[in-house]
Short mmCIF file of C-alpha atoms and ligand atoms in Angstrom, two decimals:
data_model
loop_
_atom_site.label_atom_id
_atom_site.label_comp_id
_atom_site.label_asym_id
_atom_site.label_seq_id
_atom_site.Cartn_x
_atom_site.Cartn_y
_atom_site.Cartn_z
CA UNK A 26 120.34 92.46 82.18
CA UNK A 27 117.08 93.44 83.84
CA UNK A 28 113.94 92.17 82.18
CA UNK A 29 110.71 94.03 82.77
CA UNK A 30 107.29 92.83 81.83
CA UNK A 31 104.00 94.65 82.15
CA UNK A 32 100.79 93.13 83.34
CA UNK A 33 97.76 95.17 82.39
CA UNK A 34 94.72 94.77 84.56
CA UNK A 35 91.27 95.40 83.20
CA UNK A 36 89.80 97.82 85.68
CA UNK A 37 86.31 97.36 84.37
CA UNK A 38 86.29 93.86 85.67
CA UNK A 39 87.93 92.30 88.68
CA UNK A 40 88.00 88.90 87.09
CA UNK A 41 91.40 87.52 86.39
CA UNK A 42 92.41 86.45 82.96
CA UNK A 43 94.52 83.50 84.05
CA UNK A 44 95.49 82.59 80.52
CA UNK A 45 96.90 86.06 80.02
CA UNK A 46 98.85 85.92 83.26
CA UNK A 47 100.28 82.59 82.13
CA UNK A 48 101.33 84.18 78.89
CA UNK A 49 103.01 87.03 80.75
CA UNK A 50 104.82 84.57 82.98
CA UNK A 51 105.96 82.67 79.95
CA UNK A 52 107.32 85.89 78.48
CA UNK A 53 109.20 86.53 81.69
CA UNK A 54 110.54 82.98 81.63
CA UNK A 55 111.64 83.42 78.04
CA UNK A 56 113.40 86.64 78.97
CA UNK A 57 111.34 88.64 76.49
CA UNK A 58 111.85 92.33 76.88
CA UNK A 59 108.90 94.66 77.27
CA UNK A 60 108.66 98.40 77.81
CA UNK A 61 109.41 99.42 81.40
CA UNK A 62 107.10 101.89 83.10
CA UNK A 63 106.25 103.01 86.61
CA UNK A 64 103.90 101.03 88.76
CA UNK A 65 100.54 102.64 88.13
CA UNK A 66 96.84 102.28 88.71
CA UNK A 67 96.51 99.39 86.34
CA UNK A 68 100.03 98.25 85.67
CA UNK A 69 102.44 96.10 87.64
CA UNK A 70 106.10 96.02 86.89
CA UNK A 71 107.66 92.62 87.30
CA UNK A 72 111.41 92.37 87.36
CA UNK A 73 113.81 89.57 88.03
CA UNK A 74 115.16 90.79 91.37
CA UNK A 75 114.20 89.02 94.57
CA UNK A 76 112.18 85.87 95.03
CA UNK A 77 108.56 84.88 94.71
CA UNK A 78 107.03 84.32 98.13
CA UNK A 79 103.61 83.37 99.39
CA UNK A 80 101.65 86.48 100.35
CA UNK A 81 102.20 87.51 103.95
CA UNK A 82 98.99 89.55 103.75
CA UNK A 83 95.79 89.07 101.76
CA UNK A 84 92.81 91.34 101.20
CA UNK A 85 90.14 88.66 101.59
CA UNK A 86 87.01 90.79 101.16
CA UNK A 87 84.47 92.02 100.79
CA UNK A 88 83.24 92.24 97.24
CA UNK A 89 82.29 95.89 96.48
CA UNK A 90 83.76 97.01 99.80
CA UNK A 91 86.48 99.16 98.23
CA UNK A 92 89.07 96.39 97.82
CA UNK A 93 90.50 97.73 94.55
CA UNK A 94 90.98 101.19 96.06
CA UNK A 95 92.75 99.69 99.07
CA UNK A 96 95.10 97.57 96.95
CA UNK A 97 95.95 100.41 94.57
CA UNK A 98 96.62 102.76 97.48
CA UNK A 99 98.85 100.14 99.14
CA UNK A 100 100.86 99.67 95.99
CA UNK A 101 102.29 103.15 96.36
CA UNK A 102 104.26 101.81 99.30
CA UNK A 103 107.81 100.82 98.31
CA UNK A 104 107.70 97.84 100.67
CA UNK A 105 104.54 96.36 99.18
CA UNK A 106 104.50 94.27 96.01
CA UNK A 107 101.11 92.99 94.96
CA UNK A 108 99.47 90.99 92.24
CA UNK A 109 97.19 93.44 90.45
CA UNK A 110 94.52 90.98 89.38
CA UNK A 111 92.63 88.53 91.55
CA UNK A 112 94.26 85.08 91.76
CA UNK A 113 91.14 83.30 93.12
CA UNK A 114 93.45 80.55 94.34
CA UNK A 115 91.73 79.68 97.62
CA UNK A 116 88.30 79.49 96.04
CA UNK A 117 88.52 78.55 92.32
CA UNK A 118 92.01 77.27 91.58
CA UNK A 119 93.07 75.47 94.76
CA UNK A 120 93.64 72.20 92.93
CA UNK A 121 96.43 73.86 90.93
CA UNK A 122 98.57 73.69 94.04
CA UNK A 123 100.60 76.08 96.16
CA UNK A 124 103.54 76.28 93.77
CA UNK A 125 101.23 77.49 91.01
CA UNK A 126 100.01 80.16 93.41
CA UNK A 127 103.49 81.23 94.53
CA UNK A 128 104.57 81.50 90.92
CA UNK A 129 101.88 84.14 90.33
CA UNK A 130 103.41 86.41 92.94
CA UNK A 131 105.72 89.31 92.09
CA UNK A 132 109.32 89.00 93.21
CA UNK A 133 110.13 90.70 96.48
CA UNK A 134 113.30 91.69 98.27
CA UNK A 135 113.86 91.12 101.98
CA UNK A 136 111.62 93.43 103.98
CA UNK A 137 109.04 93.76 101.22
CA UNK A 138 105.55 92.34 101.70
CA UNK A 139 103.87 90.21 99.05
CA UNK A 140 100.13 90.77 98.75
CA UNK A 141 97.11 89.82 96.73
CA UNK A 142 93.39 90.54 96.89
CA UNK A 143 90.49 88.22 96.12
CA UNK A 144 87.29 89.46 97.80
CA UNK A 145 85.41 86.18 97.38
CA UNK A 146 87.72 84.46 99.90
CA UNK A 147 85.81 86.06 102.77
CA UNK A 148 82.63 84.16 101.90
CA UNK A 149 84.27 80.88 100.81
CA UNK A 150 83.75 78.16 103.41
CA UNK A 151 87.02 76.35 102.67
CA UNK A 152 89.19 79.46 102.38
CA UNK A 153 90.12 79.90 106.09
CA UNK A 154 91.40 76.32 106.37
CA UNK A 155 93.29 76.61 103.09
CA UNK A 156 94.95 79.94 103.94
CA UNK A 157 95.84 78.54 107.37
CA UNK A 158 97.42 75.50 105.69
CA UNK A 159 99.62 77.86 103.63
CA UNK A 160 100.64 79.92 106.66
CA UNK A 161 98.99 80.53 110.00
CA UNK A 162 100.92 83.83 110.13
CA UNK A 163 99.03 85.30 107.16
CA UNK A 164 97.60 88.74 107.86
CA UNK A 165 94.04 89.16 106.65
CA UNK A 166 92.43 92.42 105.64
CA UNK A 167 88.70 92.84 105.18
CA UNK A 168 87.25 96.04 103.77
CA UNK A 169 83.68 96.22 105.01
CA UNK A 170 80.95 98.57 103.88
CA UNK A 171 77.34 99.10 104.94
CA UNK A 172 75.81 95.80 103.77
CA UNK A 173 72.75 97.58 102.34
CA UNK A 174 74.86 99.85 100.10
CA UNK A 175 77.14 96.93 99.36
CA UNK A 176 74.17 94.86 98.14
CA UNK A 177 73.03 97.70 95.88
CA UNK A 178 76.58 98.11 94.58
CA UNK A 179 76.77 94.37 93.89
CA UNK A 180 73.42 94.49 92.08
CA UNK A 181 74.60 97.52 90.06
CA UNK A 182 77.64 95.59 88.91
CA UNK A 183 75.57 92.58 87.82
CA UNK A 184 73.06 94.88 86.11
CA UNK A 185 75.84 96.54 84.13
CA UNK A 186 76.77 93.13 82.68
CA UNK A 187 73.21 91.94 82.30
CA UNK A 188 70.75 94.78 81.56
CA UNK A 189 67.80 92.35 81.52
CA UNK A 190 68.20 91.56 85.22
CA UNK A 191 65.00 91.68 87.34
CA UNK A 192 64.69 94.68 89.65
CA UNK A 193 66.51 94.79 93.00
CA UNK A 194 63.15 94.58 94.74
CA UNK A 195 62.25 91.40 92.85
CA UNK A 196 65.49 89.73 93.78
CA UNK A 197 65.80 90.82 97.40
CA UNK A 198 62.52 89.37 98.64
CA UNK A 199 61.59 85.70 98.73
CA UNK A 200 57.99 86.69 98.59
CA UNK A 201 57.47 90.41 98.21
CA UNK A 202 54.04 90.39 99.85
CA UNK A 203 55.49 89.06 103.12
CA UNK A 204 58.74 90.98 102.82
CA UNK A 205 61.00 88.03 103.61
CA UNK A 206 64.58 88.68 102.57
CA UNK A 207 66.07 86.11 100.22
CA UNK A 208 69.33 85.14 101.90
CA UNK A 209 70.18 82.74 99.09
CA UNK A 210 70.80 85.74 96.81
CA UNK A 211 74.54 86.33 96.96
CA UNK A 212 74.11 90.12 97.02
CA UNK A 213 72.34 89.65 100.37
CA UNK A 214 74.36 86.71 101.71
CA UNK A 215 77.77 88.40 101.35
CA UNK A 216 76.65 91.21 103.70
CA UNK A 217 76.01 88.88 106.65
CA UNK A 218 79.55 89.61 107.81
CA UNK A 219 79.23 88.06 111.28
CA UNK A 220 78.44 84.67 109.79
CA UNK A 221 81.43 84.66 107.44
CA UNK A 222 83.75 86.01 110.12
CA UNK A 223 82.85 83.05 112.36
CA UNK A 224 84.43 80.72 109.79
CA UNK A 225 87.68 82.69 109.80
CA UNK A 226 87.82 82.85 113.59
CA UNK A 227 87.85 79.06 113.69
CA UNK A 228 91.36 79.26 112.27
CA UNK A 229 92.74 82.75 112.90
CA UNK A 230 92.76 84.89 116.05
CA UNK A 231 91.11 88.29 115.73
CA UNK A 232 94.55 89.90 115.98
CA UNK A 233 95.44 88.48 112.54
CA UNK A 234 92.51 90.33 110.96
CA UNK A 235 92.15 94.01 110.16
CA UNK A 236 88.76 95.48 109.34
CA UNK A 237 88.95 98.53 107.12
CA UNK A 238 85.93 100.79 106.90
CA UNK A 239 84.90 101.10 103.26
CA UNK A 240 83.17 104.38 104.14
CA UNK A 241 86.26 105.91 105.77
CA UNK A 242 88.42 104.74 102.88
CA UNK A 243 86.42 107.27 100.85
CA UNK A 244 86.08 110.09 103.42
CA UNK A 245 89.54 109.75 104.99
CA UNK A 246 91.77 107.54 102.84
CA UNK A 247 94.99 108.64 104.52
CA UNK A 248 93.62 107.89 108.00
CA UNK A 249 92.48 104.42 106.98
CA UNK A 250 95.77 103.77 105.18
CA UNK A 251 97.59 104.71 108.39
CA UNK A 252 95.80 101.87 110.20
CA UNK A 253 96.57 99.45 107.37
CA UNK A 254 100.28 100.33 107.31
CA UNK A 255 100.49 99.91 111.10
CA UNK A 256 98.79 96.53 110.90
CA UNK A 257 101.24 95.39 108.21
CA UNK A 258 104.20 96.65 110.23
CA UNK A 259 105.09 99.15 107.51
CA UNK A 260 106.48 102.62 107.89
CA UNK A 261 103.71 105.20 107.39
CA UNK A 262 104.71 106.27 103.91
CA UNK A 263 101.21 106.69 102.44
CA UNK A 264 99.79 109.90 103.86
CA UNK A 265 97.51 112.84 103.10
CA UNK A 266 99.91 114.14 100.53
CA UNK A 267 99.17 111.20 98.21
CA UNK A 268 95.44 111.92 97.85
CA UNK A 269 93.15 114.55 96.43
CA UNK A 270 89.40 114.54 96.13
CA UNK A 271 88.36 114.40 92.48
CA UNK A 272 85.10 116.36 92.21
CA UNK A 273 84.16 114.82 88.86
CA UNK A 274 84.64 111.27 90.06
CA UNK A 275 83.30 112.01 93.53
CA UNK A 276 86.05 109.92 95.10
CA UNK A 277 89.59 110.33 96.33
CA UNK A 278 92.22 109.75 93.68
CA UNK A 279 95.97 109.46 93.82
CA UNK A 280 98.01 112.52 92.98
CA UNK A 281 100.00 112.13 89.80
CA UNK A 282 103.65 111.34 90.25
CA UNK A 283 105.73 114.24 88.95
CA UNK A 284 106.15 114.27 85.20
CA UNK A 285 103.41 111.70 84.58
CA UNK A 286 100.11 112.36 82.87
CA UNK A 287 98.69 109.00 83.83
CA UNK A 288 95.15 108.84 85.23
CA UNK A 289 95.28 108.12 88.95
CA UNK A 290 91.60 107.62 89.66
CA UNK A 291 90.12 104.13 89.65
CA UNK A 292 88.33 102.99 86.50
CA UNK A 293 84.72 103.55 85.46
CA UNK A 294 83.48 100.40 87.20
CA UNK A 295 84.53 101.82 90.58
CA UNK A 296 82.23 104.49 91.92
CA UNK A 297 79.32 103.82 89.57
CA UNK A 298 75.97 105.56 90.13
CA UNK A 299 73.46 103.22 91.74
CA UNK A 300 69.88 102.79 90.48
CA UNK A 301 67.07 104.24 92.58
CA UNK A 302 65.68 101.69 95.03
CA UNK A 303 62.55 102.52 97.01
CA UNK A 304 63.25 103.67 100.60
CA UNK A 305 60.84 101.03 101.99
CA UNK A 306 62.84 98.23 100.38
CA UNK A 307 66.09 99.64 101.71
CA UNK A 308 64.57 100.05 105.16
CA UNK A 309 63.41 96.44 105.19
CA UNK A 310 66.90 95.31 104.19
CA UNK A 311 68.43 97.54 106.86
CA UNK A 312 66.16 95.93 109.48
CA UNK A 313 67.24 92.53 108.25
CA UNK A 314 70.94 93.31 108.64
CA UNK A 315 70.71 95.13 111.99
CA UNK A 316 71.18 92.09 114.30
CA UNK A 317 73.99 90.72 112.14
CA UNK A 318 75.70 94.12 112.11
CA UNK A 319 75.48 94.39 115.89
CA UNK A 320 76.96 90.91 116.22
CA UNK A 321 79.72 91.92 113.83
CA UNK A 322 80.49 95.09 115.85
CA UNK A 323 80.66 92.95 118.96
CA UNK A 324 82.94 90.35 117.37
CA UNK A 325 85.35 92.93 115.94
CA UNK A 326 85.12 95.47 118.77
CA UNK A 327 84.43 98.16 116.14
CA UNK A 328 81.25 100.11 115.52
CA UNK A 329 81.03 100.82 111.81
CA UNK A 330 78.04 103.10 112.26
CA UNK A 331 75.73 101.49 109.71
CA UNK A 332 72.70 101.43 111.99
P1 A3P B 401 80.47 101.62 93.84
O1 A3P B 401 80.90 101.45 92.43
O2 A3P B 401 79.21 100.93 94.16
O3 A3P B 401 80.43 103.07 94.29
P2 A3P B 401 85.55 96.87 95.03
O4 A3P B 401 86.82 97.46 94.52
O5 A3P B 401 85.76 96.04 96.26
O6 A3P B 401 84.77 96.21 93.95
O7 A3P B 401 84.66 98.09 95.54
C1 A3P B 401 84.10 99.01 94.66
C2 A3P B 401 83.70 100.21 95.48
O8 A3P B 401 84.85 100.88 95.95
C3 A3P B 401 82.94 101.26 94.73
O9 A3P B 401 81.58 100.92 94.78
C4 A3P B 401 83.27 102.55 95.48
O10 A3P B 401 82.20 103.04 96.26
C5 A3P B 401 84.38 102.14 96.41
N1 A3P B 401 85.53 103.02 96.46
C6 A3P B 401 86.24 103.29 97.58
N2 A3P B 401 87.21 104.15 97.32
C7 A3P B 401 87.14 104.44 96.01
C8 A3P B 401 87.90 105.30 95.16
N3 A3P B 401 88.92 106.00 95.64
N4 A3P B 401 87.55 105.38 93.86
C9 A3P B 401 86.50 104.67 93.39
N5 A3P B 401 85.75 103.84 94.15
C10 A3P B 401 86.06 103.73 95.46
#
C-alpha cells in the first residue's frame, strides 16, 4: 500500500519548522495515511518509493535572490524531487550529522535528482568545506540579484517582522555624515558576492557552480530555467508554456495544471513592495558595491549588468 504524507510549507517565512518536519517523518514512519494531492506551490508529496539520497544539487544562495521561485519552478520537473523548506543543515544543524540530513530528503528513483535550498549557505564560512565533505560532486546553484535591490529586499523582510526597525539609511551607514557603508550589517555583507564566492572556490571548481540571474528569472523565467536544466543534466521540460505573467502580482506565475484551482503564484512575502529609499543613499551603496560586482563578473565570466 502506498502511503502519502503532505508537508505544508509556510510561504510567508522561509524558516524551517524542524519540529514539524520531524512530526511528518514520524507519521511516515508510522505508516499514517494522509490525503494525497499533486505537488504544488507549497506542498510536497512524499511517498515510499525509491530511496533517500544526499542532494546532488543545492541552491546555496542568495537570500532574497529569487531562491524560492527557482525551487518551485524546478519542482515542476518530473526528475527533480526537492525538500520544500530550508534544512539549514550546513549552517545551523551540522552537529545533527549526515544521516539526519539524508533522512530529511524525499525519496527518489534512479535518474531523479534530490535537491534542497538554503540561501544562507552561500555566506556561511564553514559551508563549502562541509558540502565538499558530503560530496565533491555536488552541483551548486546561486541565484544572484543586484546587491543594492537585494539589500533593500532583505531590509523589507526584516521590517515586515519588526515594524520598529530603524530606517534603511540609519542602518546602512556607519556614520551617516561621512557616508561609510556598514559592512557588518548582514543586509550589506551578503551582497559582497565576490568575497563569499572566494570561499566556495577553495573547494569547488567554477564548473560545479551555476549563477542564475535573479533579474532574468523574473523577466525570462523559461530562458533561465533552460540554463538550470542544462546544468543539472535534465531534459528541458520546463519551458515557456509553464509560465504566465500575473499583472496583479507583477511577477511570473506558474500556469495551473488542468482541473486544478490551486494558486500558482508565490506567496505574499515574495514580491513585496519596497519602502522608498532616497536616491542618494542608493547611489552611495551602488558605488560601494561596484568594485565587488566587477570582481564577481570577472570571477564568474558573467556580466549581470548591475552597474
Ligand atoms: P522581493 O519580495 O523583494 O520582490 P527569495 O525567495 O530568495 O527570498 O527571494 C525573494 C525574491 O524573489 C522577491 O523579492 C522577488 O523579487 C523575487 N522573485 C523572483 N521571481 C519571483 C516570482 N515569480 N514571484 C515572486 N517573487 C519572485
